[in-house]
Tab-separated table of C-alpha atoms and ligand atoms in Angstrom:
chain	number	residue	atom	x	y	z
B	1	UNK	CA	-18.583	3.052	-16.436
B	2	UNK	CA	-15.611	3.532	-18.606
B	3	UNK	CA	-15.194	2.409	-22.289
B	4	UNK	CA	-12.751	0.013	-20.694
B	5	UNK	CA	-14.711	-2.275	-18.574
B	6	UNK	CA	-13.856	-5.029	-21.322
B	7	UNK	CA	-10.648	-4.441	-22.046
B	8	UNK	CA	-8.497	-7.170	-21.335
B	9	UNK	CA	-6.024	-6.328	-18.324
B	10	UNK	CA	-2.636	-7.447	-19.952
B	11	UNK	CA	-3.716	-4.826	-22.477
B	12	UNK	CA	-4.229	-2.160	-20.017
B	13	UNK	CA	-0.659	-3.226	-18.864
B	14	UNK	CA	0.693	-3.379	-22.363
B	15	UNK	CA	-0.224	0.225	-23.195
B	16	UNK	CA	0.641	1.616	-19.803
B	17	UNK	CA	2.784	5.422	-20.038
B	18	UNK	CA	5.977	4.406	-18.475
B	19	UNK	CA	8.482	6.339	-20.054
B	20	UNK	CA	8.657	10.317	-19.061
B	21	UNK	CA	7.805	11.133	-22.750
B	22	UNK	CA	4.914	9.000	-22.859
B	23	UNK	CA	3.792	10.442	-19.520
B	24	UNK	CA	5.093	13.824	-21.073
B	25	UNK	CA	2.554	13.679	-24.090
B	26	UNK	CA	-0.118	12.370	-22.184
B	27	UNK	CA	-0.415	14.864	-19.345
B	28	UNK	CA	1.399	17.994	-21.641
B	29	UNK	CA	4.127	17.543	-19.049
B	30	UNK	CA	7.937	18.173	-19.622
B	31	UNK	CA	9.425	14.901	-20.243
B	32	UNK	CA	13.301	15.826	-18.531
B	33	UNK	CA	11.591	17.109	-14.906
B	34	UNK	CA	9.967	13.763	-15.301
B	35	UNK	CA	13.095	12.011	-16.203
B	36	UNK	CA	15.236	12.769	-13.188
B	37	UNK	CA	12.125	11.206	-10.901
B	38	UNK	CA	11.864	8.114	-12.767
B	39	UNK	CA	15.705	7.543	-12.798
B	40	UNK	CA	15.580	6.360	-9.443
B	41	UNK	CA	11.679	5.426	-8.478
B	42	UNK	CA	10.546	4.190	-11.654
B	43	UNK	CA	6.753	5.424	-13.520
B	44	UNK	CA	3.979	3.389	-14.855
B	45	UNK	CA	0.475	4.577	-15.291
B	46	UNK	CA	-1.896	2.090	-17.352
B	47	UNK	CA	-4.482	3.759	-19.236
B	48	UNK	CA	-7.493	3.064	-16.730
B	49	UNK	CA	-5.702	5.191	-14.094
B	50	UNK	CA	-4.680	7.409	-16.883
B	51	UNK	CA	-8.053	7.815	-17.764
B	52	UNK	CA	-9.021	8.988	-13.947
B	53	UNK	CA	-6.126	11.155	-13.384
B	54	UNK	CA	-7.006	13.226	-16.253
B	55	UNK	CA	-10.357	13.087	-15.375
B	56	UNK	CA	-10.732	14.328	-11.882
B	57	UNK	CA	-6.437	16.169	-11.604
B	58	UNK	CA	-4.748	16.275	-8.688
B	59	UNK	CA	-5.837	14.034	-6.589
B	60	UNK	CA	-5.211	11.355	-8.454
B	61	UNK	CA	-2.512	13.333	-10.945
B	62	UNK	CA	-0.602	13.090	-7.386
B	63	UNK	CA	-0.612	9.516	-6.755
B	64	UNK	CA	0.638	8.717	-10.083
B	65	UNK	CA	2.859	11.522	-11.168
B	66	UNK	CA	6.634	11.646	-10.717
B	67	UNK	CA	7.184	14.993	-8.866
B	68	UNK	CA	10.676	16.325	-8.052
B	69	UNK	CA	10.077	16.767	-4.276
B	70	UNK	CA	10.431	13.047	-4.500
B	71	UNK	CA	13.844	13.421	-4.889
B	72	UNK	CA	14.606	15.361	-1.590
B	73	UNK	CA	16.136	13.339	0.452
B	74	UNK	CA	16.679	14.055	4.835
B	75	UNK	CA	19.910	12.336	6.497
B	76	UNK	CA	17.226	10.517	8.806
B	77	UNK	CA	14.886	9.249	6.279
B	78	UNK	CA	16.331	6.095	4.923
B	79	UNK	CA	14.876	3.915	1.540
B	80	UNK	CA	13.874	1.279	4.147
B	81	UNK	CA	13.233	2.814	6.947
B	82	UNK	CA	11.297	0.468	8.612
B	83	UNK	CA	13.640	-2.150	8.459
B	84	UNK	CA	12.357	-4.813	6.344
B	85	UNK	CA	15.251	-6.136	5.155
B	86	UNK	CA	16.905	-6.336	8.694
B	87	UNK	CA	13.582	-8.741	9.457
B	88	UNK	CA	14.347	-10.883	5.974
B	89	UNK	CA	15.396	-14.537	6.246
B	90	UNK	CA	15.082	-15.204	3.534
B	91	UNK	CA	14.551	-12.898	0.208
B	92	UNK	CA	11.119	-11.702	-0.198
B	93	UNK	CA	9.990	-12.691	3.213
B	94	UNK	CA	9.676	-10.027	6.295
B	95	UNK	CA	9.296	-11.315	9.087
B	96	UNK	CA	8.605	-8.852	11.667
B	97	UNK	CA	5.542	-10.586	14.239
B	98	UNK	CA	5.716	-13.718	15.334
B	99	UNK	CA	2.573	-15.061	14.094
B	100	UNK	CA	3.004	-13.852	10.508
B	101	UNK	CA	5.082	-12.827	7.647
B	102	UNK	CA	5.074	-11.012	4.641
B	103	UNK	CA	6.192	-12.896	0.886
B	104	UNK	CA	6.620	-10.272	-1.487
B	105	UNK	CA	6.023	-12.120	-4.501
B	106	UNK	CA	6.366	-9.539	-7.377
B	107	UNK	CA	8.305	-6.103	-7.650
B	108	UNK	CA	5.916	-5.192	-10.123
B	109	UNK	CA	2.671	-3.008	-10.165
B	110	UNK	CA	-0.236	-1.572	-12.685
B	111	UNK	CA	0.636	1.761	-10.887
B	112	UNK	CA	3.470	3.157	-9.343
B	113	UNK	CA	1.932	4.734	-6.964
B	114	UNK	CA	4.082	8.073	-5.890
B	115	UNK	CA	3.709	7.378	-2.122
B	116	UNK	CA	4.951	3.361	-2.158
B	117	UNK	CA	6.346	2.721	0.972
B	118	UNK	CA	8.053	-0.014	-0.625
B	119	UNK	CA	9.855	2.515	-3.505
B	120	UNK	CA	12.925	1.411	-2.986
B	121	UNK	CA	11.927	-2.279	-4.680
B	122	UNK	CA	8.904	-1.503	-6.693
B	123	UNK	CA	10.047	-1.556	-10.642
B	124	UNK	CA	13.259	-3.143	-10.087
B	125	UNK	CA	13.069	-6.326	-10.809
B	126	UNK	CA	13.666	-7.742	-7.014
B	127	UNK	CA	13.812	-11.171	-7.109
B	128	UNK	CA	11.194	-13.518	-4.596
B	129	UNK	CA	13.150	-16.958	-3.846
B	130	UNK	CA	9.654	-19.301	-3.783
B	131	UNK	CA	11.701	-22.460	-2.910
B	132	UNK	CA	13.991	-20.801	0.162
B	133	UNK	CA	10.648	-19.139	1.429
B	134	UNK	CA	8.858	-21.865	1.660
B	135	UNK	CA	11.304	-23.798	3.005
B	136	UNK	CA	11.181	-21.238	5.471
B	137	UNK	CA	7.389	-21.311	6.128
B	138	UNK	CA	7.528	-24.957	6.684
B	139	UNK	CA	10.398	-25.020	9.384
B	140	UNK	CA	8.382	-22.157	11.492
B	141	UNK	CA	5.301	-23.630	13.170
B	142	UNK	CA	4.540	-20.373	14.852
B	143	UNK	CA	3.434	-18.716	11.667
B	144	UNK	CA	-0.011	-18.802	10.959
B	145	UNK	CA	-0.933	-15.992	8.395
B	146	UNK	CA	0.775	-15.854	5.461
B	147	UNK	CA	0.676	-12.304	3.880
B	148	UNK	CA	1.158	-11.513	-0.313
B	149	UNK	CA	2.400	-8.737	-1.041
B	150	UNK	CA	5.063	-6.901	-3.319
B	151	UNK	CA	4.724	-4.930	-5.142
B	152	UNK	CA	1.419	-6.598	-6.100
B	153	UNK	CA	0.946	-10.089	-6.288
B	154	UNK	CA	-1.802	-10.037	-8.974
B	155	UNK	CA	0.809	-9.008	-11.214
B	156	UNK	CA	1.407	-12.355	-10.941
B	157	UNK	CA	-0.405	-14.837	-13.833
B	158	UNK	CA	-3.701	-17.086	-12.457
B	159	UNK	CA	-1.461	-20.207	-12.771
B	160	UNK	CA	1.302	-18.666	-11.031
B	161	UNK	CA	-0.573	-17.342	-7.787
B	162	UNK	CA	-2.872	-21.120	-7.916
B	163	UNK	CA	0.475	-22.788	-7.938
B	164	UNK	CA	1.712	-20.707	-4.617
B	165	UNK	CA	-1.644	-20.085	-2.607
B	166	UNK	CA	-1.426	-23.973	-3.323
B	167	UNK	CA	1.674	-24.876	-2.140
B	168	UNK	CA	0.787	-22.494	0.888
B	169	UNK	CA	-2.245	-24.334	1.450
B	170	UNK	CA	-0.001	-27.683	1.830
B	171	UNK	CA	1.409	-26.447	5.026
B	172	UNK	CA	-0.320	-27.545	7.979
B	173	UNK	CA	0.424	-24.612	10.177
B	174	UNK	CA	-0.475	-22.232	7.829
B	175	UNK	CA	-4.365	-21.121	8.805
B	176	UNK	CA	-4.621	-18.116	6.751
B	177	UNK	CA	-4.049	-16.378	3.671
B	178	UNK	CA	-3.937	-12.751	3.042
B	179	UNK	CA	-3.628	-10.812	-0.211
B	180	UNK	CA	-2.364	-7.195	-0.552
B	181	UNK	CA	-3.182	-5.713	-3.951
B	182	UNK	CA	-4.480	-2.680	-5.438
B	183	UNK	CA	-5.827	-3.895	-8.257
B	184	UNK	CA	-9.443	-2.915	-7.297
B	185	UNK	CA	-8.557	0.294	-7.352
B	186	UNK	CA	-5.831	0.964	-10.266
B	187	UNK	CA	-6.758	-1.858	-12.476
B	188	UNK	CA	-10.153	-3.757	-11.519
B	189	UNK	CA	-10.448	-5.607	-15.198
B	190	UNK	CA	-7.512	-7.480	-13.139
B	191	UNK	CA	-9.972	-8.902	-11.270
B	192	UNK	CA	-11.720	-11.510	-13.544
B	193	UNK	CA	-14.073	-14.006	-13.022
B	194	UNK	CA	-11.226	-16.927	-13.574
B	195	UNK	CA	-8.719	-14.996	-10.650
B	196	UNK	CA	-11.950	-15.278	-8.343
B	197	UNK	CA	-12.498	-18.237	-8.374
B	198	UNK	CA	-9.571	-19.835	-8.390
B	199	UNK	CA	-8.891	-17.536	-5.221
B	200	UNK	CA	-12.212	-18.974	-3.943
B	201	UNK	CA	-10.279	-22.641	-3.413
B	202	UNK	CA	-8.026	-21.105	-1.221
B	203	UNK	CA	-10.149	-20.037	1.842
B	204	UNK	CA	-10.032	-18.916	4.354
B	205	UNK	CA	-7.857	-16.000	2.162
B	206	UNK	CA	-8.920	-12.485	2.932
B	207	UNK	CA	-7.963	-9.270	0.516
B	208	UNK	CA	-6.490	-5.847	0.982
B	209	UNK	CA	-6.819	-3.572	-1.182
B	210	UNK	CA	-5.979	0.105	-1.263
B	211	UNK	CA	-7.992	3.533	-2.209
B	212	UNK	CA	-7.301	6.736	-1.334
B	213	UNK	CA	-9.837	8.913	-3.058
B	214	UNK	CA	-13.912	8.931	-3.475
B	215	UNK	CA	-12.870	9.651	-7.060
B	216	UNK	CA	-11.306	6.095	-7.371
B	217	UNK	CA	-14.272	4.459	-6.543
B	218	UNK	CA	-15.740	3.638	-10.066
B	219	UNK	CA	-18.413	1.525	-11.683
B	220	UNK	CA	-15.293	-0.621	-12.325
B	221	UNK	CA	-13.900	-0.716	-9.421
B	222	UNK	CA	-17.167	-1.708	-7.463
B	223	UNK	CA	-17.892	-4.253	-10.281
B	224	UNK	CA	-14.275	-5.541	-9.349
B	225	UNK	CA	-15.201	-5.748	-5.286
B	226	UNK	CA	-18.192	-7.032	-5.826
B	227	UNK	CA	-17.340	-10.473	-8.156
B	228	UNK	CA	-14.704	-10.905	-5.101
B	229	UNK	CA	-17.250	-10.211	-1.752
B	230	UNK	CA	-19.687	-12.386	-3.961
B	231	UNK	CA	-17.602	-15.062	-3.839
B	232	UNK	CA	-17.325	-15.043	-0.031
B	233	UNK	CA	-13.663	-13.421	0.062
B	234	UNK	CA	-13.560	-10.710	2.178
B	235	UNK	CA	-12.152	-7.115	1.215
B	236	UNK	CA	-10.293	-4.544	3.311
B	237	UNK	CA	-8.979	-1.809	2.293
B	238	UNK	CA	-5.683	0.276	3.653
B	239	UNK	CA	-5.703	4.025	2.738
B	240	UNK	CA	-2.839	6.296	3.503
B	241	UNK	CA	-3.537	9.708	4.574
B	242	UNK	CA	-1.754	11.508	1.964
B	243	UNK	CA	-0.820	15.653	1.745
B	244	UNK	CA	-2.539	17.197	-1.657
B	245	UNK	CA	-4.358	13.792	-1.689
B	246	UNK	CA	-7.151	13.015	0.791
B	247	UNK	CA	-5.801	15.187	3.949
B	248	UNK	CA	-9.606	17.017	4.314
B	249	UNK	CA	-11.841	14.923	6.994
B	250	UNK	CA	-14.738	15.928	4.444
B	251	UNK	CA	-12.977	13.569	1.717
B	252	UNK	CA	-12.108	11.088	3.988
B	253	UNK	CA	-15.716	10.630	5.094
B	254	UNK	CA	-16.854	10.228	1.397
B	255	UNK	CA	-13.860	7.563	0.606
B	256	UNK	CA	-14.654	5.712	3.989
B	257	UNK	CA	-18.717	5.535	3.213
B	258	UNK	CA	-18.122	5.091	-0.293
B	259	UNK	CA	-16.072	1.898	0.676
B	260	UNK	CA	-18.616	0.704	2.770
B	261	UNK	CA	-21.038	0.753	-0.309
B	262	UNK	CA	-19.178	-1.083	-2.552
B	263	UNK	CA	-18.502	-3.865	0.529
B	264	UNK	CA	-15.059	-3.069	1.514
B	265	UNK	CA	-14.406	-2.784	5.271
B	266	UNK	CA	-11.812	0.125	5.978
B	267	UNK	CA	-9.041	-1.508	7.649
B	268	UNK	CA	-6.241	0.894	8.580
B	269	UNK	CA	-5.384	4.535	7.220
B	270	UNK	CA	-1.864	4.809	7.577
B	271	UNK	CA	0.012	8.404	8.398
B	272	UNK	CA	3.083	8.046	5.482
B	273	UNK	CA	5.715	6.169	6.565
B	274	UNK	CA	9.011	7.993	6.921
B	275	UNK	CA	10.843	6.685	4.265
B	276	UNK	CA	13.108	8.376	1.720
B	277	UNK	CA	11.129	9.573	-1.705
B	278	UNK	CA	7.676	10.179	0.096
B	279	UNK	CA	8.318	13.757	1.342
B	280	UNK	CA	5.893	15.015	-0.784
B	281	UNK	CA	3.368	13.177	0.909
B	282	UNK	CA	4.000	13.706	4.528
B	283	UNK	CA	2.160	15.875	6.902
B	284	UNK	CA	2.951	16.961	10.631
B	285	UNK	CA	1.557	13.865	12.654
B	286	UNK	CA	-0.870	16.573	14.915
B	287	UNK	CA	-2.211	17.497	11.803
B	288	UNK	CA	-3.359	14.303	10.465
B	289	UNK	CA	-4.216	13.603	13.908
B	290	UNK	CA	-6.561	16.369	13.911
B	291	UNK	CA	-8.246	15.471	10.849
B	292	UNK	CA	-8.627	11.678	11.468
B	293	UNK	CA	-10.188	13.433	14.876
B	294	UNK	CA	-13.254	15.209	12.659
B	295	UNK	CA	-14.452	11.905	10.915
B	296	UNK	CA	-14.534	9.452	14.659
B	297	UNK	CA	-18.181	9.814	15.826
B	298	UNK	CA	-18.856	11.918	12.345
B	299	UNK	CA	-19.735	8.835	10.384
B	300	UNK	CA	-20.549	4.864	11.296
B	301	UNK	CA	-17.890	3.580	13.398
B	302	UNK	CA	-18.275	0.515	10.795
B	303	UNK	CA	-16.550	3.095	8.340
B	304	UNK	CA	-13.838	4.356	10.244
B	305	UNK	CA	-10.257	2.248	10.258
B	306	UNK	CA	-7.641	3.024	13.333
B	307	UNK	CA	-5.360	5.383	12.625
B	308	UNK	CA	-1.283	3.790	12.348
B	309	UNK	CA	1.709	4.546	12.444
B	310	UNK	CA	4.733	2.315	11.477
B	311	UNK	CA	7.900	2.695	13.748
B	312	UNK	CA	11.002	2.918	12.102
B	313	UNK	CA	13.762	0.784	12.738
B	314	UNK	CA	11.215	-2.092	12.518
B	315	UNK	CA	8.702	-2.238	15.676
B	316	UNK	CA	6.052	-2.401	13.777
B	317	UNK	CA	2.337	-0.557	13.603
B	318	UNK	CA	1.043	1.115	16.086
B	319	UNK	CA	-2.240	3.030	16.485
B	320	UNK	CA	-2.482	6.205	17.808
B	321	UNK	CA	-5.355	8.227	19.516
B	322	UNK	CA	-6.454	11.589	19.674
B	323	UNK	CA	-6.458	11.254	23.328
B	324	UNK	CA	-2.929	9.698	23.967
B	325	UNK	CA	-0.221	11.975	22.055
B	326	UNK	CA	3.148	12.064	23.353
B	327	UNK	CA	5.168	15.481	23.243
B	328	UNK	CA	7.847	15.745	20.554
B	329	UNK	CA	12.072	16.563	21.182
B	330	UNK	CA	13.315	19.557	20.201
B	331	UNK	CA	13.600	17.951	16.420
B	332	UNK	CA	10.077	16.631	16.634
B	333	UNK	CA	10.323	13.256	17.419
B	334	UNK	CA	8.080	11.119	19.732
B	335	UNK	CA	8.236	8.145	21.309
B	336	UNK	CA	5.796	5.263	21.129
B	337	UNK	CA	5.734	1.812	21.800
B	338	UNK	CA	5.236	-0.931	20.103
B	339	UNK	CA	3.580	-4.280	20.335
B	340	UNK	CA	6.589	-5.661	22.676
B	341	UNK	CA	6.432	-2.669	24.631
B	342	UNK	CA	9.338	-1.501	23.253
B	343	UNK	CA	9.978	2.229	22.690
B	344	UNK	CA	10.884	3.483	19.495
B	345	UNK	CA	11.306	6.980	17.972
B	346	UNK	CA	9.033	8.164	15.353
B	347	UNK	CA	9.135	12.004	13.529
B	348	UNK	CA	6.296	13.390	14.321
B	349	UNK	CA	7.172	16.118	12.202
B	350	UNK	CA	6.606	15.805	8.165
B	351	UNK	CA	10.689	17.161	8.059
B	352	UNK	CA	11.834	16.690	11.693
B	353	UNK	CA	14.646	19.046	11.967
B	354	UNK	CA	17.511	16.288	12.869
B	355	UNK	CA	17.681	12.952	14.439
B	356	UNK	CA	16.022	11.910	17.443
B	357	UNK	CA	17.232	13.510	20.530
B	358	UNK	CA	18.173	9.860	22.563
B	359	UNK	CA	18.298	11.445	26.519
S	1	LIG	S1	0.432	-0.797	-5.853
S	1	LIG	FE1	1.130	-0.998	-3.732
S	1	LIG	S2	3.211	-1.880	-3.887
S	1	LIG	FE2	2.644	-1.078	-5.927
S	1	LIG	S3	3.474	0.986	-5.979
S	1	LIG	FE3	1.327	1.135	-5.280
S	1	LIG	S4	1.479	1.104	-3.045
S	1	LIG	FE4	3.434	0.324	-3.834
């Protein structure tokens, strides 16, 4: 393990690399490429991720590394385009199924992870209105999982999240309680004895967390999993299949079993979701395809997560099968339906070459 397995989180956070010349004169990077980047999707590395990136490069250098292809934007590939806000009653809360919503509680992270779905918000101080939300929960009997997210809600202090998982807890409807955080992963000090169990009075509340790399499973990170599975909270994880990343089935075996040992269940790996500022990350969807297709019968089906897609224009996830793959218009979109039924258009292509072709 790492000299920083007892360092105090909010120091980790305190000395994060935020600004392009700190990133700059960590990485012997130059500071004004960096600075266009962060002056519209904002940086923050702490120094535990800081530590791994310049251990083990690009991998990890391009999860957490402002790049310029960021910046490339397509006419069809909108900040939200999966229509979050369209689904918001209220602000902070998506509410896209009927069973269950999404509170994003925080805008903040210990990593700004290059690939956020969610870049539009992340960094800039969005504001989550507790009160209107839930006010909201309590007038909609149908919803019955209650999802935290952000950003990532253990950005949040101990009393903060006790005080909200409580006031969740005093809804009758409300059955169960999900977190969304990858603190495991980019900050596991985060994950103290104190946060556990507290989080331990609010059962049944089940956590998702997110790796994308073998290399980011460390003696700190499993040390993190393990004080939370110990105390009888579940752990998922959601990877994204990620160009210059993790898109080699060999890699994605050892991050799937190396989950397993460290007691998180894979849950999903996600193809990127076409939203503006991830470019960089996306690959053609037959190509991830193919490589999701070399790991399925390769390794312990306990180890392998479906394989989803997220429609734009707000139908929601899908999975998709090696044995089920519609053909693409002439600008390489597909269609696929959602959990309605409904048909939606998704680009199948990492830069589909104009909008969906609607005949
Ligand atoms: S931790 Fe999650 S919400 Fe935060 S930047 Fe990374 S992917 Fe986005």
């Amino acid at each position: 393990m790492s000299s920083f397995l007892h360092t105090k989180w909010q120091h980790l956070l305190r000395d994060s690399a935020e600004t392009p010349e700190s990133i700059a004169a960590a990485l012997n990077l130059d500071a004004g490429k960096l600075q266009k980047v962060t002056d519209r999707y904002p940086a923050r590395i702490n120094p535990y991720y800081m530590n791994l990136v310049k251990k083990y490069g690009k991998p990890l250098f391009r999860q957490a590394v402002p790049c310029e292809e960021e910046l490339e934007d397509l006419p069809w590939l909108f900040p939200d385009g999966l229509c979050e806000e369209k689904q918001s009653p209220v602000r902070g809360v998506f509410h896209r199924y009927p069973d269950r919503v999404i509170l994003a509680v925080s805008s903040e992270c210990a990593l700004f992870c290059r690939h956020c779905m969610r870049k539009r918000d992340v960094g800039k101080k969005k504001f989550f209105d507790r009160e209107a939300a839930l006010a909201y929960l309590e007038n909609h009997e149908e919803i019955k999982d209650v999802i935290l997210s952000g950003g990532d809600p253990f950005m949040l202090s101990d009393d903060c999240l006790h005080e909200l998982l409580s006031a969740l807890r005093r809804i009758p409807h409300v059955e169960t309680l999900r977190i969304h955080t990858r603190m495991p992963c980019t900050l596991p000090q985060r994950i103290t004895p104190e946060l556990v169990s507290m989080l331990r009075c609010h059962a049944p509340l089940f956590i998702n967390t997110h790796f994308n790399h073998p290399y980011e499973i460390t003696g700190e990170s499993a040390f993190a999993c393990g004080l939370l599975v110990d105390a009888g909270i579940p752990v998922g994880c959601q990877s994204v299949l990620l160009r210059g990343v993790n898109d080699n089935s060999q890699i994605l075996k050892d991050l799937f079993r190396g989950l397993l040992r460290i007691r998180v269940k894979p849950y999903y790996l996600h193809h990127p979701d076409p939203v503006a500022g991830i470019l960089p990350f996306r690959m053609d969807l037959a190509e991830g395809l193919g490589i999701y297709s070399k790991i399925l019968g390769h390794i312990s089906g306990m180890a392998v997560p479906p394989y989803m897609v997220d429609l734009p224009g707000g139908g929601g996830k899908t999975a998709l099968s090696r044995n089920c793959f519609p053909e693409a218009d002439a600008n390489g979109w597909i269609r696929l339906k959602n959990f309605e039924e409904k048909q939606y258009f998704y680009p199948a292509l990492a830069r589909p070459l104009g909008p969906a072709i609607l005949s």
